[in-house]
XYZ file of C-alpha atoms in Angstrom:
674
model
C -21.141 72.145 -33.337
C -21.582 69.012 -31.237
C -22.389 66.993 -34.379
C -19.192 68.176 -35.992
C -17.147 67.198 -32.906
C -18.866 63.799 -32.767
C -18.123 63.235 -36.453
C -14.479 64.180 -35.922
C -14.173 61.836 -32.952
C -15.741 58.980 -34.902
C -13.429 59.631 -37.825
C -10.477 59.608 -35.452
C -11.601 56.300 -33.970
C -12.018 54.831 -37.437
C -8.590 56.070 -38.515
C -6.958 54.610 -35.389
C -8.739 51.326 -36.071
C -7.386 51.326 -39.614
C -3.870 51.996 -38.340
C -4.102 49.366 -35.559
C -1.660 46.495 -36.168
C -2.434 44.588 -32.936
C 0.577 46.306 -31.469
C 0.169 44.575 -28.079
C -0.026 41.057 -29.523
C 3.505 39.652 -29.647
C 2.534 36.594 -31.697
C 0.782 38.748 -34.332
C 3.776 41.105 -34.453
C 6.155 38.203 -35.071
C 3.893 36.803 -37.789
C 3.749 40.284 -39.422
C 7.519 40.493 -39.368
C 7.867 37.116 -41.057
C 5.212 38.031 -43.658
C 6.838 41.370 -44.546
C 10.272 39.689 -44.639
C 8.951 37.199 -47.219
C 6.818 39.583 -49.317
C 8.675 42.937 -49.235
C 11.374 41.663 -51.643
C 8.566 41.020 -54.167
C 7.470 44.655 -53.788
C 11.014 45.865 -54.420
C 11.409 43.600 -57.423
C 8.088 44.816 -58.863
C 9.081 48.461 -58.310
C 12.358 47.859 -60.174
C 10.518 46.209 -63.066
C 7.986 49.042 -63.298
C 10.636 51.705 -62.828
C 13.027 50.401 -65.455
C 10.022 49.880 -67.737
C 9.341 53.633 -67.552
C 13.031 54.323 -68.113
C 12.977 52.213 -71.272
C 10.045 54.153 -72.759
C 11.137 57.637 -71.600
C 14.846 57.211 -72.419
C 14.628 59.216 -75.610
C 12.319 61.991 -74.392
C 13.222 62.677 -70.736
C 16.451 64.199 -69.387
C 19.284 61.961 -68.133
C 18.837 62.878 -64.474
C 15.284 61.556 -64.605
C 15.942 58.431 -66.655
C 19.308 57.384 -65.224
C 20.449 58.943 -61.947
C 17.294 58.399 -59.930
C 16.604 54.851 -61.188
C 20.178 53.762 -60.494
C 20.067 55.204 -56.989
C 16.718 53.538 -56.270
C 17.997 50.244 -57.721
C 21.005 50.237 -55.372
C 18.808 50.972 -52.371
C 16.254 48.314 -53.418
C 18.923 45.641 -53.911
C 20.417 46.446 -50.501
C 16.996 46.096 -48.885
C 16.318 42.805 -50.682
C 19.660 41.359 -49.587
C 19.125 42.457 -46.006
C 15.631 41.026 -45.879
C 16.753 37.675 -47.359
C 19.838 37.298 -45.163
C 18.284 38.357 -41.882
C 17.291 35.156 -40.037
C 16.398 36.222 -36.519
C 13.195 38.077 -35.745
C 13.043 40.603 -32.917
C 12.099 38.775 -29.735
C 10.510 41.465 -27.603
C 7.384 43.488 -28.295
C 9.370 46.720 -27.955
C 11.766 45.643 -30.714
C 8.879 44.672 -32.967
C 7.115 48.018 -32.416
C 10.355 49.802 -33.311
C 10.515 47.739 -36.504
C 6.908 48.689 -37.269
C 7.716 52.396 -36.955
C 10.708 52.126 -39.297
C 8.633 50.172 -41.790
C 5.917 52.877 -41.715
C 8.486 55.593 -42.437
C 9.835 53.583 -45.330
C 6.263 53.038 -46.540
C 5.649 56.764 -46.631
C 8.956 57.721 -48.271
C 9.532 54.958 -50.853
C 6.086 54.889 -52.599
C 5.860 58.682 -52.436
C 9.283 59.006 -54.043
C 8.355 56.457 -56.726
C 5.082 58.253 -57.467
C 6.831 61.644 -57.523
C 9.530 60.336 -59.878
C 7.005 58.746 -62.201
C 4.923 61.964 -62.317
C 8.091 63.937 -63.097
C 8.375 61.859 -66.280
C 4.708 62.512 -67.170
C 5.139 65.881 -68.983
C 7.852 64.537 -71.294
C 5.748 61.897 -72.952
C 2.853 61.768 -75.315
C -0.595 60.447 -74.474
C 0.466 56.812 -74.605
C 3.547 57.320 -72.440
C 1.518 59.413 -69.993
C -1.064 56.635 -69.787
C 1.792 54.228 -69.012
C 2.839 56.437 -66.069
C -0.708 56.571 -64.701
C -1.159 52.828 -65.133
C 2.227 52.086 -63.507
C 1.407 54.169 -60.417
C -1.953 52.415 -59.998
C -0.341 48.963 -60.389
C 2.387 49.759 -57.865
C -0.221 50.944 -55.335
C -2.139 47.690 -55.705
C 1.068 45.586 -55.510
C 2.062 47.439 -52.338
C -1.364 46.739 -50.828
C -1.120 43.017 -51.606
C 2.500 42.651 -50.440
C 2.086 44.556 -47.186
C -1.539 43.815 -46.253
C -0.497 41.868 -43.121
C 0.953 45.138 -41.785
C -2.277 47.068 -42.174
C -1.032 50.483 -41.082
C 1.662 50.425 -43.780
C -0.885 49.444 -46.428
C -3.145 52.341 -45.361
C -0.234 54.788 -45.456
C 0.790 53.619 -48.932
C -2.754 53.844 -50.245
C -3.298 57.303 -48.815
C 0.097 58.844 -49.618
C 0.563 57.497 -53.142
C -3.017 58.054 -54.241
C -3.091 61.524 -52.695
C -0.015 62.570 -54.680
C -1.354 60.849 -57.781
C -4.837 62.389 -57.678
C -3.669 65.855 -56.563
C -1.150 66.037 -59.410
C -3.723 65.472 -62.140
C -6.165 67.907 -60.562
C -3.389 70.487 -60.474
C -2.568 69.918 -64.134
C -6.224 70.289 -65.054
C -6.404 67.152 -67.133
C -9.830 65.639 -66.448
C -9.161 62.373 -68.275
C -6.162 61.527 -66.130
C -7.858 62.923 -63.005
C -10.685 60.487 -63.691
C -8.161 57.691 -64.180
C -6.470 58.689 -60.891
C -9.841 58.686 -59.133
C -10.469 55.227 -60.545
C -7.100 54.157 -59.110
C -8.046 55.571 -55.698
C -11.340 53.708 -55.746
C -9.620 50.484 -56.883
C -7.089 50.822 -54.052
C -9.915 51.386 -51.589
C -11.845 48.347 -52.769
C -8.657 46.264 -52.742
C -7.907 47.462 -49.229
C -11.318 46.503 -47.848
C -11.122 43.102 -49.551
C -7.633 42.484 -48.233
C -8.626 43.843 -44.836
C -10.853 40.773 -44.433
C -7.808 38.693 -45.268
C -5.921 40.624 -42.587
C -8.532 39.715 -40.002
C -8.298 36.079 -41.100
C -4.526 36.364 -40.785
C -4.821 37.655 -37.209
C -7.385 34.952 -36.411
C -5.071 32.287 -37.779
C -2.184 33.643 -35.730
C -4.312 33.667 -32.586
C -5.659 30.207 -33.438
C -2.090 29.055 -33.951
C -1.215 30.529 -30.578
C -4.123 28.699 -28.966
C -3.143 25.542 -30.820
C 0.420 26.003 -29.624
C -0.833 26.451 -26.089
C -3.036 23.373 -26.448
C -0.108 21.462 -27.922
C 2.081 22.568 -25.037
C -0.646 21.570 -22.588
C -0.922 18.230 -24.372
C 2.840 17.783 -24.250
C 2.797 18.698 -20.562
C -0.004 16.219 -19.951
C 1.854 13.580 -21.959
C 4.976 14.340 -19.949
C 3.020 14.062 -16.718
C 1.406 10.863 -17.990
C 4.821 9.483 -18.895
C 6.176 10.435 -15.486
C 3.175 8.778 -13.850
C 3.648 5.721 -16.074
C 7.341 5.586 -15.180
C 6.461 5.948 -11.512
C 3.872 3.161 -11.746
C 6.385 0.979 -13.562
C 8.959 1.628 -10.860
C 6.471 0.892 -8.085
C 5.261 -2.270 -9.827
C 8.768 -3.544 -10.526
C 10.844 -2.413 -7.551
C 10.929 -3.239 -3.891
C 9.704 -0.292 -1.808
C 12.093 -0.975 1.080
C 15.398 -1.363 -0.769
C 14.742 0.102 -4.211
C 16.005 -3.114 -5.806
C 14.052 -4.811 -8.600
C 11.337 -6.983 -7.099
C 10.300 -10.566 -7.768
C 8.220 -9.619 -10.821
C 11.033 -7.641 -12.455
C 13.472 -10.439 -11.605
C 11.382 -13.082 -13.398
C 11.092 -10.835 -16.450
C 14.870 -10.279 -16.556
C 15.594 -13.952 -15.882
C 13.344 -14.838 -18.820
C 15.239 -12.445 -21.089
C 18.606 -13.848 -19.994
C 17.418 -17.421 -20.480
C 16.017 -16.623 -23.953
C 19.384 -15.109 -24.909
C 21.129 -18.192 -23.547
C 18.941 -20.523 -25.602
C 19.120 -18.556 -28.855
C 22.640 -17.133 -28.757
C 24.305 -19.342 -26.156
C 25.057 -16.263 -24.031
C 26.070 -17.730 -20.693
C 24.850 -16.268 -17.415
C 24.855 -17.200 -13.755
C 22.126 -17.054 -11.116
C 22.938 -16.623 -7.452
C 20.213 -16.854 -4.812
C 21.083 -16.047 -1.212
C 19.199 -15.370 1.993
C 19.972 -13.824 5.337
C 20.286 -16.220 8.226
C 18.934 -15.040 11.575
C 16.751 -12.212 10.257
C 13.544 -13.777 11.605
C 15.052 -13.993 15.074
C 16.092 -10.340 14.872
C 12.558 -9.356 13.863
C 11.151 -11.367 16.775
C 13.547 -9.861 19.313
C 14.088 -6.299 18.112
C 11.084 -5.696 15.871
C 10.422 -5.473 12.138
C 11.790 -1.910 11.873
C 15.179 -3.108 13.067
C 15.047 -5.956 10.568
C 14.239 -3.489 7.777
C 17.185 -1.334 8.825
C 19.489 -4.342 8.554
C 18.119 -5.247 5.112
C 18.754 -1.693 3.868
C 22.288 -1.824 5.229
C 22.954 -5.148 3.514
C 21.603 -3.813 0.192
C 23.743 -0.679 0.512
C 26.856 -2.815 0.949
C 25.763 -5.033 -1.915
C 25.420 -2.046 -4.275
C 28.893 -0.830 -3.322
C 30.580 -4.173 -3.919
C 28.813 -5.557 -6.988
C 30.442 -4.629 -10.316
C 28.523 -2.811 -13.045
C 26.209 -4.803 -15.266
C 25.165 -7.144 -12.458
C 21.413 -7.398 -11.820
C 20.380 -7.747 -8.166
C 16.782 -8.195 -6.949
C 14.880 -8.841 -3.736
C 12.693 -11.941 -4.097
C 11.120 -12.071 -0.632
C 11.666 -10.866 2.915
C 15.210 -12.205 3.400
C 15.793 -13.746 -0.037
C 17.769 -12.060 -2.818
C 18.915 -12.962 -6.330
C 21.831 -11.811 -8.466
C 22.117 -12.364 -12.229
C 25.711 -12.279 -13.443
C 27.875 -12.913 -16.458
C 30.446 -15.562 -15.556
C 33.206 -13.532 -17.192
C 32.302 -10.588 -14.930
C 31.364 -12.358 -11.703
C 31.531 -16.142 -11.338
C 30.756 -18.399 -8.377
C 33.999 -17.628 -6.557
C 33.534 -13.921 -7.202
C 29.980 -13.732 -5.874
C 30.894 -15.864 -2.866
C 33.817 -13.548 -2.050
C 31.600 -10.498 -2.555
C 28.919 -11.767 -0.162
C 31.497 -12.805 2.419
C 32.722 -9.213 2.273
C 29.151 -7.904 2.631
C 28.429 -9.972 5.739
C 31.878 -9.855 7.305
C 31.260 -6.608 9.143
C 28.494 -6.615 11.765
C 25.410 -4.440 11.462
C 25.467 -1.826 14.197
C 22.242 -1.475 16.149
C 21.342 0.610 19.125
C 21.267 -2.594 21.165
C 24.677 -3.692 19.873
C 26.379 -5.244 16.849
C 24.643 -8.075 14.998
C 26.435 -10.604 12.792
C 24.285 -12.119 10.045
C 24.870 -15.458 8.410
C 24.052 -16.121 4.788
C 23.378 -19.070 2.488
C 24.307 -19.034 -1.194
C 23.120 -21.141 -4.104
C 24.689 -20.590 -7.526
C 23.918 -22.140 -10.901
C 25.037 -21.667 -14.482
C 22.420 -23.104 -16.880
C 23.444 -25.836 -19.300
C 21.710 -27.718 -22.089
C 19.676 -29.732 -19.560
C 17.882 -26.588 -18.335
C 14.510 -26.670 -20.083
C 13.169 -23.360 -18.810
C 13.945 -20.391 -16.615
C 11.880 -22.038 -13.863
C 14.300 -24.965 -13.887
C 17.252 -22.580 -13.514
C 15.636 -20.880 -10.510
C 14.631 -24.231 -9.012
C 18.235 -25.409 -9.204
C 19.518 -22.260 -7.528
C 16.952 -22.626 -4.719
C 17.872 -26.278 -4.291
C 21.514 -25.235 -3.935
C 20.454 -22.755 -1.233
C 18.631 -25.551 0.609
C 21.796 -27.647 0.550
C 23.804 -24.636 1.736
C 21.628 -24.353 4.840
C 22.726 -27.855 5.825
C 26.390 -26.868 5.706
C 27.842 -24.949 8.601
C 31.440 -24.259 7.610
C 30.867 -23.354 3.940
C 27.382 -21.891 3.328
C 27.862 -21.536 -0.444
C 26.878 -24.310 -2.842
C 27.521 -24.517 -6.580
C 24.880 -26.524 -8.402
C 26.677 -29.393 -10.144
C 25.980 -32.830 -11.609
C 25.736 -34.403 -8.166
C 23.017 -31.987 -7.076
C 21.227 -32.433 -10.388
C 21.080 -36.179 -9.750
C 19.629 -35.489 -6.303
C 17.039 -33.160 -7.800
C 16.158 -35.689 -10.485
C 15.705 -38.296 -7.774
C 13.486 -35.907 -5.823
C 11.443 -35.179 -8.948
C 11.105 -38.893 -9.595
C 9.870 -39.440 -6.041
C 7.432 -36.532 -6.321
C 5.969 -37.953 -9.530
C 5.720 -41.380 -7.895
C 3.931 -39.836 -4.901
C 1.509 -38.109 -7.242
C 0.343 -41.453 -8.626
C 0.843 -43.385 -5.425
C -1.900 -45.702 -4.107
C -1.249 -44.959 -0.452
C -3.467 -47.714 0.881
C -1.443 -50.418 -0.834
C 2.027 -48.875 -1.189
C 2.384 -47.191 2.212
C 2.732 -49.356 5.322
C 4.086 -49.173 8.865
C 6.612 -51.080 10.940
C 7.011 -50.980 14.691
C 9.958 -50.737 17.063
C 9.533 -51.430 20.776
C 10.452 -48.988 23.555
C 11.673 -50.993 26.564
C 11.725 -50.409 30.298
C 15.242 -51.712 31.161
C 14.374 -52.310 34.799
C 12.198 -55.310 33.898
C 12.782 -55.750 30.115
C 9.132 -54.968 29.482
C 7.826 -53.339 26.305
C 5.958 -50.222 27.390
C 5.459 -48.524 24.021
C 5.870 -49.085 20.307
C 7.044 -46.462 17.835
C 5.326 -46.512 14.460
C 7.680 -45.968 11.503
C 6.642 -45.129 7.910
C 7.663 -47.297 4.945
C 6.977 -47.031 1.223
C 7.399 -49.578 -1.520
C 6.630 -48.049 -4.924
C 6.136 -50.116 -8.098
C 7.843 -47.258 -9.974
C 10.942 -46.580 -7.837
C 11.070 -49.558 -5.497
C 11.629 -49.359 -1.731
C 12.161 -45.750 -0.636
C 13.657 -44.682 2.671
C 11.657 -42.260 4.838
C 14.716 -40.009 4.771
C 13.866 -39.461 1.079
C 10.133 -39.653 0.771
C 9.092 -37.734 3.911
C 10.824 -34.462 2.783
C 9.572 -35.035 -0.775
C 6.023 -35.532 0.504
C 6.250 -32.363 2.598
C 7.438 -30.342 -0.386
C 4.816 -31.813 -2.720
C 1.989 -31.358 -0.200
C 1.156 -35.055 0.351
C 2.477 -35.469 3.883
C -0.834 -34.879 5.658
C -2.585 -37.575 3.587
C 0.299 -39.981 4.172
C 0.300 -39.301 7.904
C -3.446 -39.912 8.267
C -3.258 -43.061 6.134
C -0.414 -44.497 8.224
C -2.170 -43.464 11.453
C -5.241 -45.514 10.509
C -3.023 -48.521 9.694
C -1.142 -48.173 12.987
C -4.337 -47.953 15.051
C -5.766 -50.942 13.267
C -2.670 -52.944 14.229
C -2.817 -51.664 17.826
C -6.290 -53.108 18.357
C -4.700 -56.471 19.260
C -2.085 -55.025 21.623
C -2.333 -54.961 25.411
C -4.377 -52.023 26.636
C -1.423 -50.558 28.542
C 0.849 -50.440 25.468
C 1.352 -46.927 24.075
C 1.487 -46.161 20.354
C 4.183 -43.613 19.576
C 3.501 -41.786 16.291
C 5.697 -39.240 14.466
C 4.387 -35.872 13.250
C 6.227 -33.673 10.748
C 6.691 -29.895 10.626
C 3.970 -29.594 7.984
C 1.569 -31.620 10.151
C 2.080 -29.237 13.048
C 1.698 -26.078 10.948
C -1.506 -27.211 9.186
C -4.498 -26.020 11.180
C -6.925 -28.458 9.645
C -4.629 -31.446 10.139
C -5.004 -31.664 13.931
C -8.788 -31.817 13.571
C -8.474 -34.617 10.987
C -5.967 -36.392 13.248
C -8.364 -36.415 16.225
C -11.269 -37.421 13.983
C -9.267 -40.431 12.743
C -8.695 -41.498 16.378
C -12.398 -41.186 17.108
C -13.457 -43.048 13.953
C -11.165 -45.949 14.896
C -12.281 -45.967 18.530
C -8.701 -45.465 19.737
C -8.118 -44.153 23.256
C -6.135 -40.861 22.974
C -4.389 -41.644 26.289
C -2.685 -44.580 24.548
C -1.306 -42.240 21.880
C 2.039 -40.458 22.153
C 3.004 -37.999 19.369
C 6.686 -37.524 18.613
C 7.867 -34.196 17.224
C 11.403 -33.107 16.427
C 13.067 -29.894 17.519
C 13.337 -28.700 13.928
C 9.628 -29.331 13.233
C 8.649 -27.325 16.316
C 11.034 -24.465 15.535
C 9.905 -24.284 11.898
C 6.803 -22.382 13.038
C 6.899 -22.314 16.819
C 3.588 -20.502 17.375
C 1.578 -22.805 15.096
C 3.358 -25.858 16.517
C 2.424 -24.823 20.078
C -1.187 -24.299 19.017
C -1.356 -27.799 17.494
C 0.425 -29.397 20.456
C -1.934 -27.777 22.955
C -4.961 -29.137 21.057
C -3.460 -32.628 21.066
C -2.609 -32.369 24.771
C -6.108 -31.212 25.629
C -7.425 -34.402 23.983
C -5.248 -36.520 26.292
C -2.447 -37.330 23.830
C 1.120 -37.473 25.149
C 4.003 -35.463 23.627
C 7.612 -36.539 23.105
C 10.437 -34.367 21.768
C 12.405 -36.585 19.381
C 16.113 -36.285 18.420
C 16.669 -33.963 21.373
C 19.979 -32.089 21.181
C 20.362 -32.195 17.405
C 17.977 -29.402 16.411
C 17.798 -25.654 16.969
C 15.627 -25.228 20.028
C 16.692 -23.456 23.157
C 15.958 -24.607 26.708
C 13.442 -21.796 27.036
C 11.403 -23.294 24.190
C 11.694 -26.752 25.710
C 10.324 -25.458 28.999
C 7.446 -23.750 27.146
C 6.287 -27.037 25.594
C 3.945 -29.363 27.533
C 6.326 -32.325 27.162
C 5.802 -35.782 28.595
C 9.084 -37.212 27.339
C 12.349 -36.334 25.646
C 14.126 -38.802 23.368
C 17.924 -38.667 23.219
C 19.233 -39.011 19.668
C 21.275 -42.134 18.872
C 24.220 -40.004 17.683
C 25.129 -39.450 21.359
C 24.847 -43.160 22.234
C 27.067 -44.935 19.706
C 30.115 -46.311 21.534
C 29.255 -44.376 24.689
C 31.641 -44.547 27.648
C 32.886 -42.102 30.271
C 35.534 -40.774 27.864
C 33.221 -39.882 24.967
C 31.492 -36.488 24.580
C 28.133 -38.224 24.375
C 28.508 -39.498 27.943
C 28.230 -36.014 29.469
C 25.490 -34.979 27.084
C 23.307 -37.989 27.889
C 23.967 -37.489 31.591
C 22.840 -33.852 31.329
C 19.714 -34.790 29.404
C 18.752 -37.396 31.954
C 19.180 -34.802 34.687
C 17.100 -32.310 32.717
C 14.253 -34.800 32.329
C 14.283 -35.537 36.052
C 14.227 -31.823 36.869
C 11.284 -31.311 34.486
C 9.451 -34.328 35.905
C 9.181 -36.081 32.545
C 10.439 -39.370 31.189
C 13.481 -39.874 28.943
C 13.979 -42.468 26.198
C 17.492 -43.120 24.848
C 17.454 -44.182 21.200
C 19.920 -46.217 19.156
C 21.059 -48.755 21.793
C 22.797 -51.519 19.859
C 25.206 -53.242 22.269
C 25.150 -54.574 25.773
C 28.072 -52.303 26.714
C 26.104 -49.239 25.664
C 23.134 -50.475 27.659
C 25.241 -50.999 30.802
C 26.705 -47.475 30.582
C 23.241 -46.012 30.140
C 21.953 -47.981 33.132
C 24.801 -46.588 35.219
C 23.652 -43.068 34.294
C 20.124 -43.835 35.470
C 18.505 -44.586 32.130
C 15.190 -46.390 32.504
C 13.809 -46.443 28.950
C 15.670 -47.344 25.776
C 15.006 -48.148 22.151
C 17.273 -49.784 19.616
C 18.499 -52.838 17.737
C 19.815 -54.409 20.947
C 16.232 -55.286 21.744
C 14.560 -55.302 18.347
C 14.689 -54.042 14.801
C 11.549 -52.379 13.344
C 9.027 -55.191 12.946
C 5.994 -55.904 10.827
C 2.584 -56.168 12.520
C 2.702 -59.976 12.680
C 6.325 -60.091 13.922
C 5.505 -57.560 16.626
C 2.555 -59.729 17.684
C 4.868 -62.714 18.016
C 7.333 -60.654 20.042
C 4.619 -59.451 22.386
C 3.472 -63.045 22.850
C 6.932 -64.549 23.362
C 8.792 -61.758 25.116
C 12.034 -59.942 24.190
C 15.118 -61.593 22.722
C 18.406 -59.798 23.341
C 19.867 -60.521 19.893
C 21.181 -57.590 17.894
C 19.777 -57.601 14.345
C 21.410 -56.076 11.270
C 18.656 -56.083 8.669
C 19.417 -52.827 6.832
C 16.070 -52.855 5.052
C 14.460 -51.975 8.377
C 16.925 -49.375 9.644
C 15.339 -47.244 12.302
C 14.209 -43.833 11.095
C 12.298 -41.667 13.516
């Protein structure tokens, strides 16, 4: 009894396995739907061919209801099913819909083949042996066709095989015709073998569907990874090419875009404009209020810039306070960008400490045929910005032919400096500093001169800035220092050598060491040396300048502040410097009298020097009237053409031997430049 129950349970399990269509696998169900939709029309077409083939052979022997009514009805139903299957384009989306479709398909699989087999067997008695064999053969063929067409829906194939073959085999057993019963049994066995062969194909079909699902998942994962990679790449590109503070394109992105614009200009003559501007006073704000406040101001400026610039204009941040804008002249020309930036900086930036007004400096250039590269275009814009900083009332400069000539001259000087033999081409001249109380020379200022075989005699006003920019100023300074000390060996021991230092000299840490070493190598007493620095050179990098000055002072060298009143220093900075002397610029002295503005300024400077306990030298004295006014104000030390022009070493020696002559000279080749 238990064996019988176990056999029944195993048979049930096997039957359920045969009828299993992976009903819980949505991807398999969809694939089955698509397979049946493609192959079921073939089954219907084959059934019509087989059916009408039987009609053709049984037309003369079978009744009309069997050879006409039923076939026509089945043909109409088959055509309707074919049309529906071919025109239906959307598969059921949910698993519930697909299971419902499976159930309907199973019902149709039971009814349609059974009806076909029943109809064919109804024709069987009317025919002779050959026609009866045709019926048996047709039923077997249709069973096999149904298995092949519907094998991907395994439960339907099983139902067809069981129902059709059961009717087929049972009919011939009932009729008691062993030959046809044997043929029917052969058909059952053939259907069984075909089923088991095609069942392997079914498993391959399911495996392919699952593999396709896995591949789809892998493809989706790959697409997701590619999307993430692309997002990461885009993020890296943005970080690498944009300024983190403002979000504007950075210096790297700017150079790339400038190169593209310049290439288009060269190949297609597409004109563009480059504006470079910087924020005046930002460094002071950072020093006073902190970097965070400065960053807040920069963000505010960029926000205003974005609001006011028209579309299609490329703006970038080049450095801390330096920005660039690439424009099309027909969209935004020089006047347009100047007006836009005036609008940006017109309103103050509101801080917690109060409102802050920023200044700005603009350089603008439109490249022409003389621009050889994008670097030249940028260099011209930066040069225009430099010129703008020198202008107070109109801080916007358009690069034109005049500025190009200046740049060409600067380039020429730079190239000449590069090949310059400093020992032979560079020399010094000397101008006395006089104590007016006794007309005695107490010091001599050393002034740089350059005569180049390439460009001729060059004024220090030209070659000193060029040397600073090109990086030769430290070498020039040390060369001229050695020449000056060599000349001073024959001077009286109480005569001071006054020597000028530039902003670059003061900001170069190694220069001060080289400077003191040169003094030591030449055996020159540091107490006879007085270094002159200008306000602008000190303010260029105040901390580094103070460091250098303190080293020089600790060695015993004196310190004079030259061109006092013309630079950018405040009195607090003056008081923080260990000064020994201030030198009043000659611009306050020319034509001085009680009615000129310079009179009060000089008077105040003399008072300041007395309060600080330091000496004061007034430069640029050219007439006796100027000297008398200065004496009345309490001036004790002066320098200028009234006493002497800048002299060569031998002429200075003669002057020291013979004493001063009060004749005003006008040799323009030796104009005083300090």
